Short mmCIF file of C-alpha atoms in Angstrom, two decimals:
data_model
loop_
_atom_site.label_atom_id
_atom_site.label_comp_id
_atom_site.label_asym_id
_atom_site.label_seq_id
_atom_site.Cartn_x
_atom_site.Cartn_y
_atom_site.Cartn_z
CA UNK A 52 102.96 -19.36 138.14
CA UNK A 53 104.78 -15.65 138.23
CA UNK A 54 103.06 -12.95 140.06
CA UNK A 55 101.65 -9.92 138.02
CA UNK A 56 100.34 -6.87 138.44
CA UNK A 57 97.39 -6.45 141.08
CA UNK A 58 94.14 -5.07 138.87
CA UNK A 59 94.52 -1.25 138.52
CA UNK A 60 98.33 -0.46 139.47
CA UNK A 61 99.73 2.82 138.76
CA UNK A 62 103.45 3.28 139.39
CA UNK A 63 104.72 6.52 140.27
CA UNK A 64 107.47 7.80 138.23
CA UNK A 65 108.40 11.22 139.99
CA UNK A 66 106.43 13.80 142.29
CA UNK A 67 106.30 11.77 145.52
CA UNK A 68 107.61 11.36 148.64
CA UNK A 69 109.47 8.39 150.23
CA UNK A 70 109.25 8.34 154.13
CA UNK A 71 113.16 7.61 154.70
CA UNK A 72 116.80 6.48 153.18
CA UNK A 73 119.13 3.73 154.95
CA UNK A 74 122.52 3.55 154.36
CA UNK A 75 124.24 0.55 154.31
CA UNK A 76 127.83 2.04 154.00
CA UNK A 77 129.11 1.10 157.70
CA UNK A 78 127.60 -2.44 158.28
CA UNK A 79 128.54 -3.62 154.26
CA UNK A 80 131.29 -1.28 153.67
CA UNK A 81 133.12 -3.22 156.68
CA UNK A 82 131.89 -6.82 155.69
CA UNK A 83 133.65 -6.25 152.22
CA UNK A 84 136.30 -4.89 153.39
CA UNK A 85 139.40 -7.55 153.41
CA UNK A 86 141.11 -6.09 156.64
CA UNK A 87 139.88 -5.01 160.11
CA UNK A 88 138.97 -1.23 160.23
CA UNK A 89 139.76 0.45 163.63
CA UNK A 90 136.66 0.91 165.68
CA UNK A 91 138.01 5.10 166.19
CA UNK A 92 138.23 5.32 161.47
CA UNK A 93 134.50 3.56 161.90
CA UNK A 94 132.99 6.34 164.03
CA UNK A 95 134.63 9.04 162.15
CA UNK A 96 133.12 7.64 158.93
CA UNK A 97 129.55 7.19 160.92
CA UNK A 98 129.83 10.79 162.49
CA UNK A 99 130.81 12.34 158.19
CA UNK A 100 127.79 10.20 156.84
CA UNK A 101 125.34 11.96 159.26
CA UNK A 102 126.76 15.42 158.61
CA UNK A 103 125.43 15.14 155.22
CA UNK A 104 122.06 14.75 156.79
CA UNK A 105 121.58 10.86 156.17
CA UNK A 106 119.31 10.06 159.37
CA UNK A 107 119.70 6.58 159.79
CA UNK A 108 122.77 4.32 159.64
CA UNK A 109 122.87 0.34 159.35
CA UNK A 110 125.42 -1.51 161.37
CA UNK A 111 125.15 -5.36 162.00
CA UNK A 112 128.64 -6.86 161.32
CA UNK A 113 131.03 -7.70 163.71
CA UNK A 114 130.18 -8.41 167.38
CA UNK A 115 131.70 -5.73 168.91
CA UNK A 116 129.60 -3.13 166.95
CA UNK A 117 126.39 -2.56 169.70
CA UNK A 118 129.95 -1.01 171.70
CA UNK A 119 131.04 0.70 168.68
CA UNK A 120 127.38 1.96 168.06
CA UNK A 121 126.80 3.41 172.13
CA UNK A 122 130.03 5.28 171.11
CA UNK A 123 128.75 6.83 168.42
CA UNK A 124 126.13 7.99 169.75
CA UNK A 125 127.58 9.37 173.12
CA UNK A 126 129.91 11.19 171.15
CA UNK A 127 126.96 12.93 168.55
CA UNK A 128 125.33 13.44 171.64
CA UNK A 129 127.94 15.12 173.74
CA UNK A 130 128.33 17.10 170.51
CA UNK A 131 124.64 18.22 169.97
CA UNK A 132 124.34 15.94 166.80
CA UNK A 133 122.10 13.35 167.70
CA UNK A 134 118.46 14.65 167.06
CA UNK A 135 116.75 12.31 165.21
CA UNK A 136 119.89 10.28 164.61
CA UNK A 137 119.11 6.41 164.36
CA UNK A 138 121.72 3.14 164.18
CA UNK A 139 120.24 0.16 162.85
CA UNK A 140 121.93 -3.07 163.73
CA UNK A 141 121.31 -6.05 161.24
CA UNK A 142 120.39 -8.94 163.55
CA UNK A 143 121.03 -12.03 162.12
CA UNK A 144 118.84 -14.97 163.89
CA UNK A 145 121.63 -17.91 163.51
CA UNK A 146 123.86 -16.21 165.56
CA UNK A 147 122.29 -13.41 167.86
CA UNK A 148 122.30 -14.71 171.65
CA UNK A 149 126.05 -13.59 172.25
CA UNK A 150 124.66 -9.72 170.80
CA UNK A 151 121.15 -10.41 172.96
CA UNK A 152 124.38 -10.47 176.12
CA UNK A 153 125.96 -7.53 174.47
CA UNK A 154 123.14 -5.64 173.90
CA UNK A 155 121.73 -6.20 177.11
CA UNK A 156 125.03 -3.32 178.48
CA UNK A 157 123.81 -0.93 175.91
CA UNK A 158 123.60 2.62 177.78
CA UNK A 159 119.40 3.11 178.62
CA UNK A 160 119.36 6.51 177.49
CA UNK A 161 120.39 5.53 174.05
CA UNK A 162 117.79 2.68 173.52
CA UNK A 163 115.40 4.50 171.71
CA UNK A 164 117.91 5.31 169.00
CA UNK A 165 118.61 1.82 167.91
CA UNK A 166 116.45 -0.43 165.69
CA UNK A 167 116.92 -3.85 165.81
CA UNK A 168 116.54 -5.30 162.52
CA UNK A 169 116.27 -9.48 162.34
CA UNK A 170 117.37 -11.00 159.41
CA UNK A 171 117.26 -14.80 159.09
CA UNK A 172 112.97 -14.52 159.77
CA UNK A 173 112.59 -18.10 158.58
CA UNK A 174 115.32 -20.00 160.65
CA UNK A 175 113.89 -22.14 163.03
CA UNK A 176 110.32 -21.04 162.52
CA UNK A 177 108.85 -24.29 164.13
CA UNK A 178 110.75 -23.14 167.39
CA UNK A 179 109.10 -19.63 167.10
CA UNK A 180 112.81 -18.02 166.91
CA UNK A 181 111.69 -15.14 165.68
CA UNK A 182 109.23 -14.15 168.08
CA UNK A 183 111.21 -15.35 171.16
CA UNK A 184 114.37 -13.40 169.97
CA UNK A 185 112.12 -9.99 169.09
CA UNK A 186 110.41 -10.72 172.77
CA UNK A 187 114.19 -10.95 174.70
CA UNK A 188 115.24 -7.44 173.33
CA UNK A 189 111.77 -5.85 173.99
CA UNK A 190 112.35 -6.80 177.83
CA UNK A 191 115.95 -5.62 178.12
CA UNK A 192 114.44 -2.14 177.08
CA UNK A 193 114.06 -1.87 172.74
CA UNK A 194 111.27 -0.78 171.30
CA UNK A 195 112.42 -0.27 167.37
CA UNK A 196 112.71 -3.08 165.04
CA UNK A 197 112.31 -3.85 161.46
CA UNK A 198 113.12 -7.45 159.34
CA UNK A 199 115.18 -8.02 156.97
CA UNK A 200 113.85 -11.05 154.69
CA UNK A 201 116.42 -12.99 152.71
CA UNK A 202 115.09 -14.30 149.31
CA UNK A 203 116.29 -16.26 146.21
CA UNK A 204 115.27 -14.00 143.59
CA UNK A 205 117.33 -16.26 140.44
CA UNK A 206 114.07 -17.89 139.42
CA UNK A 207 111.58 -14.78 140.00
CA UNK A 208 108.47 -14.75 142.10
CA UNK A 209 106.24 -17.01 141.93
CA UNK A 210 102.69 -17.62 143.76
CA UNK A 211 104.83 -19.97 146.32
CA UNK A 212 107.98 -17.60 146.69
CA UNK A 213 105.60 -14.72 147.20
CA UNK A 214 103.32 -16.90 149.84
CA UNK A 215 107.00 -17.64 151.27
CA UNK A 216 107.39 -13.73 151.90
CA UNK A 217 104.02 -12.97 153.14
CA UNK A 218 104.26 -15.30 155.88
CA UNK A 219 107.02 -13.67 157.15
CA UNK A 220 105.40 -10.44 157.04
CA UNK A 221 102.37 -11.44 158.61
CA UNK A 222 104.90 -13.07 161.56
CA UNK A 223 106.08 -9.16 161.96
CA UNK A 224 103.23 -7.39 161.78
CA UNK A 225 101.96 -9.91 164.72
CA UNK A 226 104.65 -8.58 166.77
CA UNK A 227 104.30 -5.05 165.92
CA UNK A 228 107.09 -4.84 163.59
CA UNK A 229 105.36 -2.97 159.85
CA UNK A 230 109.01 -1.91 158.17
CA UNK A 231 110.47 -4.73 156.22
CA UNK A 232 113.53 -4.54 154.32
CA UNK A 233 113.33 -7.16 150.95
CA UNK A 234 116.72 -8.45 150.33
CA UNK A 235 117.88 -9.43 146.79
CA UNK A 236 120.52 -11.27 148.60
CA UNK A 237 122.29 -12.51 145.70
CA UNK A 238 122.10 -9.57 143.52
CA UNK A 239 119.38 -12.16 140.63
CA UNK A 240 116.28 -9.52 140.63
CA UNK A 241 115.50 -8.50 137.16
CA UNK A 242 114.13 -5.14 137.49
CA UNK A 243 110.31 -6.40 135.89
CA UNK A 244 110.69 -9.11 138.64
CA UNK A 245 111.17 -6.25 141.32
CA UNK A 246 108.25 -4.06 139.98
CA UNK A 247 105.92 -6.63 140.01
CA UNK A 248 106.77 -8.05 143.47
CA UNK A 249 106.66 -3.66 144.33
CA UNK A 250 103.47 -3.35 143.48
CA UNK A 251 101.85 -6.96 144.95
CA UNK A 252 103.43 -6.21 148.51
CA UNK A 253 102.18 -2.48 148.57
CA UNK A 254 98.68 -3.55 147.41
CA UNK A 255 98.40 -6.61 150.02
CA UNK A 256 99.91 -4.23 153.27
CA UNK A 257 99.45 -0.38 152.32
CA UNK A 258 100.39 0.42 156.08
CA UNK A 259 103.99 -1.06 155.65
CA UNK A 260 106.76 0.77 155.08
CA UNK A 261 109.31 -1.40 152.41
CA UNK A 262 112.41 -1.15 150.84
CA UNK A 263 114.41 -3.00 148.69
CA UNK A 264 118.34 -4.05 149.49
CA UNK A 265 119.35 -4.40 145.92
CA UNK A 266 122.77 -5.84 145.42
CA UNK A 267 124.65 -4.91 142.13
CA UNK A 268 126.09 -8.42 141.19
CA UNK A 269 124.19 -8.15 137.37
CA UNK A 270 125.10 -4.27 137.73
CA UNK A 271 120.46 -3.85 138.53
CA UNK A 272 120.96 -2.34 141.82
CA UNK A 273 119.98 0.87 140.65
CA UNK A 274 117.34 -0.44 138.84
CA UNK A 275 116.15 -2.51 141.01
CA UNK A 276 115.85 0.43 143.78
CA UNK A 277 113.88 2.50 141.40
CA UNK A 278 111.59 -0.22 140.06
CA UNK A 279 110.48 -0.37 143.77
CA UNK A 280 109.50 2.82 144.61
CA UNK A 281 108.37 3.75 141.59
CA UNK A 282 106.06 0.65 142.12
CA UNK A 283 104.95 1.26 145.66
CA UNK A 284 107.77 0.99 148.30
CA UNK A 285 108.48 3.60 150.69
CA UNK A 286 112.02 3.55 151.59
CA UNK A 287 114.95 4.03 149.80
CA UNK A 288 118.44 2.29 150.26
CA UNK A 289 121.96 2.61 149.21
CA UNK A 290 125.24 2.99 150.61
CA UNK A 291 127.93 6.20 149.46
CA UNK A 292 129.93 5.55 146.62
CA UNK A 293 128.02 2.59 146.36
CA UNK A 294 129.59 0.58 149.20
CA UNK A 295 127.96 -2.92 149.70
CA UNK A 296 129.07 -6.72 149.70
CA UNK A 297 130.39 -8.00 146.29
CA UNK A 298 129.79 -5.18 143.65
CA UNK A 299 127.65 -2.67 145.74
CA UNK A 300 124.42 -1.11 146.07
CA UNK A 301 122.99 2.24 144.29
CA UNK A 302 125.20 4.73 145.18
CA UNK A 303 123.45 7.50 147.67
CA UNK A 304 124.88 10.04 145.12
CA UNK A 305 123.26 8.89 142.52
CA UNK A 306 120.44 8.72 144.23
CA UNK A 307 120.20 12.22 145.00
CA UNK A 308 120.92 13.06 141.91
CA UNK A 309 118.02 11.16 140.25
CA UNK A 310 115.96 12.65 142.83
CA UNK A 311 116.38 15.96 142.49
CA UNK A 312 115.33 15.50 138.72
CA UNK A 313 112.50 13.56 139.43
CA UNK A 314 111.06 15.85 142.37
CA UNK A 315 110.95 12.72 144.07
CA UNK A 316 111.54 13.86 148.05
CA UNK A 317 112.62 11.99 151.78
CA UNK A 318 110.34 13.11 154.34
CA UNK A 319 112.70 15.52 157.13
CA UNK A 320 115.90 15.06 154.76
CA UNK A 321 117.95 17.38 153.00
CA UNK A 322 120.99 16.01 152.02
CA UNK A 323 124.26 18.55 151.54
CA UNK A 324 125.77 17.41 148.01
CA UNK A 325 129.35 18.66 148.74
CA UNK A 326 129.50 16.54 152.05
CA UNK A 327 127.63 13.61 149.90
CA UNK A 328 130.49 13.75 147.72
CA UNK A 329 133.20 14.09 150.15
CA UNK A 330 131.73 11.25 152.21
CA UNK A 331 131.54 9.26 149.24
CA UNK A 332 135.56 9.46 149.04
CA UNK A 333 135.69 8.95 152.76
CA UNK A 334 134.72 6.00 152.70
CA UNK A 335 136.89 4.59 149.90
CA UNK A 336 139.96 6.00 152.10
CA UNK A 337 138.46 4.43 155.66
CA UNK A 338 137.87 0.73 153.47
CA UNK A 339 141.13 1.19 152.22
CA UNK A 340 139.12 0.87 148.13
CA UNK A 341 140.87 1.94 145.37
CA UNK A 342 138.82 4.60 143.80
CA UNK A 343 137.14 4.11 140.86
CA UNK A 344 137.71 7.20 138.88
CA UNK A 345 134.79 6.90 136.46
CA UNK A 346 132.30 6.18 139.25
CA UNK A 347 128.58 8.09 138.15
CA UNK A 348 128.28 11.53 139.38
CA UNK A 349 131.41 11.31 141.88
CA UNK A 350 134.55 9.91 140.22
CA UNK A 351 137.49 11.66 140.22
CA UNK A 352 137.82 11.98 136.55
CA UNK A 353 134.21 11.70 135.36
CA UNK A 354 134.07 15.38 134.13
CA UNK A 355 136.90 14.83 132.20
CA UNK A 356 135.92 14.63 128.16
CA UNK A 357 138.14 14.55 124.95
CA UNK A 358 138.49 17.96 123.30
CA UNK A 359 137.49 18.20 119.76
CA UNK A 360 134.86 18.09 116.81
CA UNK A 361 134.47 14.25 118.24
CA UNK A 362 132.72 15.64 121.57
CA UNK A 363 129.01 13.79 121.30
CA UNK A 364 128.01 15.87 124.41
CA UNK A 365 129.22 18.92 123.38
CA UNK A 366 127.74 18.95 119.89
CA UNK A 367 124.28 18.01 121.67
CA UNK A 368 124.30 21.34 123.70
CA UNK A 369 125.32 19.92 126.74
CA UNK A 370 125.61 21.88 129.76
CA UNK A 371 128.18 19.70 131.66
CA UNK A 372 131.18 21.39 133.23
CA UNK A 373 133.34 19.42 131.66
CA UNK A 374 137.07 19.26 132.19
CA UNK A 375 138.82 18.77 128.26
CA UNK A 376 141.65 16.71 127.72
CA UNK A 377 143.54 16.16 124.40
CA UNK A 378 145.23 13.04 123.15
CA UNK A 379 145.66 11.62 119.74
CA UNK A 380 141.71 10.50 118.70
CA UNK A 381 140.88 14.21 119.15
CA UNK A 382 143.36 15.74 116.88
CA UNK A 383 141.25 16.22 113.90
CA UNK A 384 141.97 19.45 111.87
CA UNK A 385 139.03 21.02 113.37
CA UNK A 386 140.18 20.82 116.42
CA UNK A 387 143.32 22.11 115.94
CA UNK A 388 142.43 25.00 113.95
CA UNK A 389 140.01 26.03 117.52
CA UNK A 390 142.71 25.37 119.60
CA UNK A 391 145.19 27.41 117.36
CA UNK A 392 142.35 30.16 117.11
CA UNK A 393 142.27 30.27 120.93
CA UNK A 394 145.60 30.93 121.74
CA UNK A 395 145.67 33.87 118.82
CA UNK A 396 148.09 31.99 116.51
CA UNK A 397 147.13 31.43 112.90
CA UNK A 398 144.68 28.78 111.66
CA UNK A 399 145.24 27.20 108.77
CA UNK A 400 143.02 25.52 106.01
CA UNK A 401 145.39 22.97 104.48
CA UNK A 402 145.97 19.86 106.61
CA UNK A 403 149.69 19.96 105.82
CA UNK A 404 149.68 23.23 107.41
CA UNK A 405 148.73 22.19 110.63
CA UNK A 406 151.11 19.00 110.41
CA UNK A 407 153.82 20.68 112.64
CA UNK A 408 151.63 21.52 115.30
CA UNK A 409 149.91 17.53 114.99
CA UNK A 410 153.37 16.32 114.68
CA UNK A 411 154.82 18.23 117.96
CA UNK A 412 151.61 16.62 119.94
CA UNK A 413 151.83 13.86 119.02
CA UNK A 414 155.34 13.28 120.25
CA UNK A 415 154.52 14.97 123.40
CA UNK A 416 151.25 12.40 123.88
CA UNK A 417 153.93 9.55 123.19
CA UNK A 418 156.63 11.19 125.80
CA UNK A 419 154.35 11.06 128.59
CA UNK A 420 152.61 7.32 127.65
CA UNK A 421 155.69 6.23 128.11
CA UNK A 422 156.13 7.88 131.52
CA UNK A 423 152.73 6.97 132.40
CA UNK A 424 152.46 3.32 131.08
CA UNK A 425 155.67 2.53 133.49
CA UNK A 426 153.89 4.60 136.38
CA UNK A 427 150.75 2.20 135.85
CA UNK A 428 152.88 -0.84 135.76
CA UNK A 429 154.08 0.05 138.78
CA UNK A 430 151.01 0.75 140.54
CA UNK A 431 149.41 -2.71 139.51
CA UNK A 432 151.85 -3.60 141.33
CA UNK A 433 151.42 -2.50 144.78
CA UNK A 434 147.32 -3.32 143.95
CA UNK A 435 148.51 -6.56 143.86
CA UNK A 436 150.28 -6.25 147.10
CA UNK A 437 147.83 -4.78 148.85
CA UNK A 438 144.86 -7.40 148.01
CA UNK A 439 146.97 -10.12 147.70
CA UNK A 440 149.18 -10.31 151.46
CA UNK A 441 148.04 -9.91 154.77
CA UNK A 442 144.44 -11.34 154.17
CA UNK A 443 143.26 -13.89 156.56
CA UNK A 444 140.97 -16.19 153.45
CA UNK A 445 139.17 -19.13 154.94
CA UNK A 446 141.87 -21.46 154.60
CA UNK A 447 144.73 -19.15 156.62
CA UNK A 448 141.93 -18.80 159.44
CA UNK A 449 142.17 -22.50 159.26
CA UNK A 450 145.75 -22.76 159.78
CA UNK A 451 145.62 -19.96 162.42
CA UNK A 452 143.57 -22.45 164.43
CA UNK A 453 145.31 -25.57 163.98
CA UNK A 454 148.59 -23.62 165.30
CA UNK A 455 146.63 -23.13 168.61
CA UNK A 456 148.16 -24.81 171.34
CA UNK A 457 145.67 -26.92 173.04
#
């Protein structure tokens, strides 16, 4: 039987406070990724996404990243940069002893600004995993941690899923551990799924802190993220531009921007929207992404709207700074006769009248598709190159390994 609402829910829909934002840009920006990223284009992404005045930064990927992570952190310190700075490091249980070794280096004096978060709650459970794992880092000097609790969302939540969840909470909150991250793994949530589940975990533990990790697969992550705090979680959680695995998370832009129009506030943050933006492209050039130029809020090209009698925006008063472009859908007489009026020629009433100036447009549109159409062509091209050679897929690793000599 599917959960529903707990008796007297209220969701919150703006006017409130959230108590912090993760970003998820380094740890799944660098998963996605098809290539290696230098460890020195890593920290120079890290050190622009905490200018902006993000707080705390998830890493968890490869195994060399608790190194990667004490440099980071020397460096903002050496710099004055590191109050209140945190790095989060995504702990995965199948495979954490080797990090447990690496960890166990990590620099003292920069302990208390790491959170270890375990994912993988549920593996070996009968062999107390979990607890053992949270107990080793605890005695090689840790004190922050948070879990990260992978779930099958494609057939909702249902009394045993949710039961499934709660146990794993309640294993946390044993060990001190009251911020839990709820992953939509695959990216299956249905945003009434997510509200529901929202408002059952903040009514059964109202001194957790949660958040949602809401992959974009069905293009809900934003959705998703909102449903949840609008329904009771705490913590918000995106990466810029959207980086995450597969197709992304909300994008931290768009965030901010719902935010501000909501009045809906992170406790100690103020994030600078120039450097938000600039990040944002940052990290398509350290991922080596292709930008998408119609990207919400931040694209390259998202201002840009057809000229003309056509414009829906315009003709609903909108106050958009828009950047107008002409091509053939927006030649209507109309918006000739403006554009004629503009530039102090005469205007015309009689559509043959303005044929000349239609005509001469129109084979000035066509001279530059051409130019532009072969320009395209030939930039397909190198896309193709660059996500098609090089990349080691599963099968090349294989073949790596059989070359070994023995």
């Amino acid at each position: 039987m599917n959960l529903s609402y707990p008796s007297g829910h209220i969701p919150r829909y703006d006017n409130f406070e959230l108590v912090g934002l993760l970003d998820e840009t380094m740890r799944e920006g660098a998963e996605r990724c098809p290539f290696s990223i230098p460890a020195s284009r890593k920290a120079a992404l890290t050190r622009r996404i905490v200018e902006t005045g993000v707080r705390n930064v998830v890493f968890g990927s490869a195994p060399t990243d608790p190194d990667l992570m004490a440099d980071i952190l020397a460096e903002l310190d050496r710099d004055g940069a590191a109050e209140g700075v945190e790095l989060a490091f995504i702990l995965l249980l199948n495979c954490w002893e080797p990090l447990l070794e690496r960890f166990s280096r990590f620099p003292d004096a920069y302990k208390h600004q790491v959170c270890i978060s375990f994912g993988m709650v549920d593996h070996k459970s009968e062999e107390k995993l979990f607890e053992r794992a949270c107990e080793k880092f605890r005695a090689i000097g840790f004190t922050k941690f948070r879990v990260s609790l992978l779930n099958n969302f494609s057939s909702g939540v249902d009394e045993k899923a949710y039961a499934h969840i709660t146990r794993q909470i309640d294993r946390s909150l044993a060990l001190g551990i009251d911020t839990v991250r709820i992953n939509d793994s695959l990216g299956v949530c249905y945003p009434e799924t997510m509200a529901v589940l929202a408002a059952n975990l903040r009514h059964d533990y109202q001194n957790v802190h949660f958040c949602v990790h809401a992959h974009d697969d069905k293009g809900l992550g934003l959705q998703n993220a909102l449903a949840s705090i609008y329904h009771g979680f705490d913590l918000i959680e995106g990466g810029f531009s959207g980086f995450g695995n597969r197709s992304g998370l909300p994008a931290i832009e768009v965030l901010m921007k719902i935010f501000a129009e909501k009045n809906i506030t992170i406790r100690g943050l103020a994030l600078d929207d120039d450097a938000v933006r600039e990040t944002g492209y940052a990290a398509e050039d350290t991922f080596l992404v292709v930008p998408n130029v119609y990207r919400p809020i931040t694209g390259k090209i998202v201002n840009w709207e057809n000229l003309g009698v056509a414009n829906i925006p315009d003709y609903l008063g909108s106050e958009r700074r828009a950047r107008k472009f002409l091509t053939d859908v927006g030649t209507h007489d109309q918006t000739l006769r403006d554009v004629l009026r503009r530039a102090d020629r005469p205007a015309p009433d009689e559509t043959n009248a303005l044929a000349p100036f239609r005509d001469a447009l129109h084979a000035e549109m066509d001279e530059v598709y051409r130019a532009k159409r072969s320009a395209y062509e030939s930039l397909i091209g190198s896309l193709e190159a660059l996500y098609g050679d090089g990349i080691l897929f599963e099968d090349v690793a294989v073949e790596r390994a059989k070359a070994l000599a023995m």
